[in-house]
Amino acid sequence: MNARLQAIIDDGKKAWAATQAGGRVRITVTHDTSSIARGAERTIAAIKDVAARKNLDIDLAITGSWGFCWMEPTLTVRTAAGTRTVLYANVTAERVEDFLQRTVVEGGDMPGLALGVVEGNPTSEIPLLADHPWMQGQTRRLMENLGTTDPENIDHYLAHGGYDGFGRALEMDAEAIVKEVLDSGLGGRAGAGFPAGRKWDFLRTATAEPRYLVCNADEGDPGAWVNRVLMEGDPHLIVEGMLIAALAANAQAGYVYVRYEYPLAFDRMQRAVDQAYAKGLLGGDILGTGRSFDIIIFKGAGAYVCGEETGLINSIDSYRGMPRIKPPFPAQAGLWNKPTNVNNVESYANAPLILRRGAASWSAVSDAKEKGTKMFTFSGAIKQACCIEVPFGPKVRNVMMQYCGGPISDRPIKGFQPGGPLSGLVNADDLDITLTLDPFRERGLFLGGGGIVFFDESTCVVDFCRYFLSFAEDESCGRCTTCRGGTQRAVEVLRRIQSGGGHDGDIERLEGLVRWMVSSNCFHGQFAMTTIKTALKAFHAEWIEHIEEKRCRAKVCPGLVEYRVEAQGDAALPAAKEICPTGAVLEEEGRYRIDDALCVRCGACRELAPSAIALLDRSTAPVLEAAAAAGG
Amino acid sequence: MAAEPTVQELRDLVAAYEPGKGHLLPALHRVQETYGYISRDAIDAVARQLNTTPALVYGTVTFYADFRTHQPPKTEIAWCSGPACRLAGGERIREALENTLELPLGGHSDDNRYGLHLGQCVGTCHESPQVWVNGEVKGNLTVADAIRLAREVKAAE
């Protein structure tokens, strides 16, 4: 180990040990975008306020996400003696006073909010966190420090094996590092699964100088927040991963392209890089080795297509973020037309773990062809929106039942979207599919970056397709006619079907677009129709119902449904009239009716007067004689 | 938010950026973080500093959804366009917001007191369906909640 690095690590360990030996109760609050959305900053303010008022001598710290996103704010309380740590959930600001009274002043537990004992002995009321059903089957390696360390403090990272992998890499030559990563079997984590070691080797053997690394942190797939959890929770893992890749590929500089929508992730990455510079881990002559590497944290500006690697490169290069025509590939001509390697956040973040543990031990975690662990986030029609880390291979059904808490209501799950708007739709018949790459590929789908969205019977497949196609239309860069015009055309056809104008040939028309759009230049156009292509097969009957019977079984499509007043005299009707944003709920002499021409199908009236106002399927609802008939 | 800058102030603000180094987006962010939006004068100043044309800078500004070419409204409701929100009734909330505020997504009132913005998913899907009011999450909304919120924003001075 490089002596200077060893000294830095030793200092980090000492600094961490000092925080743990304060002799005070230590409260560590999860502080990330998810917990902030659920009030973590108000909780922190309340803790400070109560502690000041009651003269409580406590240490207050922040940490990354445990993954219990649906139960934020979470926090741990560690006893003054440092022998016991308990994790609590849903500690909202209103609960803080009571909570601190019980846990700090009285020194007891608060079993009602406890998730488990992190350190120390379980009690009859609070089991070990490791025994929590939600933790079973998870292997937390990337997420190991989340919940423990302060993401804004490099010493905490150093005290937990941080930069140890980099230290090992410093003693290896470039080829040996590439070999270690190749041997591990690490595949690209954005969904393609291409061996990271081979990509690094392309860059290593490139002839031009300088060479660049790019970390794609433009996590634009709606419903995916895996990279955000990592950047907000353990940013040094990514910095160290890029340093190792730089040694392997002889790269001089690296860019981390963080999407505009992730300001906290941007700040934490910037802070991590600043700290690494201050410790001499980045910059010129790193730790006296003569090696140099710079990292620039780059802020995007809101464009999904910049997640495509050449769009991203153009965006850094000071152009509109329009994907380039390949070849040349980035490994030959990327940033400023120099050799460039682009990897996803999670791909780089695995490198320190591989170097730290060795390839064999890193990949031993699962029997699947895809090596290592994968982080996933789940959302949609489930009880628990969360973030987990598991070895590749569990069945989607099991994951949905165990980690997501099952369907959000009595309605059964109808299907799911495996990873982003270009990834397709899967029918619930196929819930036993495993979370590995091949089964998705075989079905023409794509297991993307890890954001899985479940939907239930209340979702209309035609509407959900229109949602994804509208997204693809909005986010098309506009270069290829196939993509720009194709997405527009698809949205047009879908809108017509949704408004009751479906007719013969619509399915063939959409299938034509599927064939046509694959000639687009980049993934965006090539895969924009995946949702429709897969949904036409997996949910065929529903399309026929829409087009031929003008029926939407989920009662979502605006032209196929109608709101009607079915019961006069309901006390809630005046409120329903008042809430309508378009004045469509009319009242004449105490009788109410809805003017269908004015109604925008927002459903606010029915929320307020559920027993008086009905949502009807137009294909079967009795036709009104005249508007006056209902109005009296 | 600072007052309208002079041309010289804009030039000074971006004086540290250099051509050919990937400084276009950082320069534009700097302008927007300082003044809230990117004016025609700012586009000229950035183009001059980076040795490029205003057309290229304008093309870049308008390519990205989060660069603004006008002052942000006093109160902005950003509607989450993510899938979890959509599944929880987000599209009906969009209809309600657009019709209550009488604005399309991306629009703002004539006096710039309020505006409606298309927000992208950031993975706070446990709060779906949600909007952000000047950046703060308002989650688990009913359509009626969204209408009341929009009416308040519209009525506020």
Coordinates of N, CA and C in Angstrom, one line a residue, chain A residues 9 43 406:
Chain A
I9 N -5.7 6.9 5.1 CA -6.7 6.0 5.6 C -6.7 5.9 7.1
T43 N -37.6 17.2 10.4 CA -37.3 16.4 11.6 C -36.0 16.8 12.2
G406 N -46.4 -6.2 -1.9 CA -47.6 -6.6 -2.7 C -48.4 -5.5 -3.3

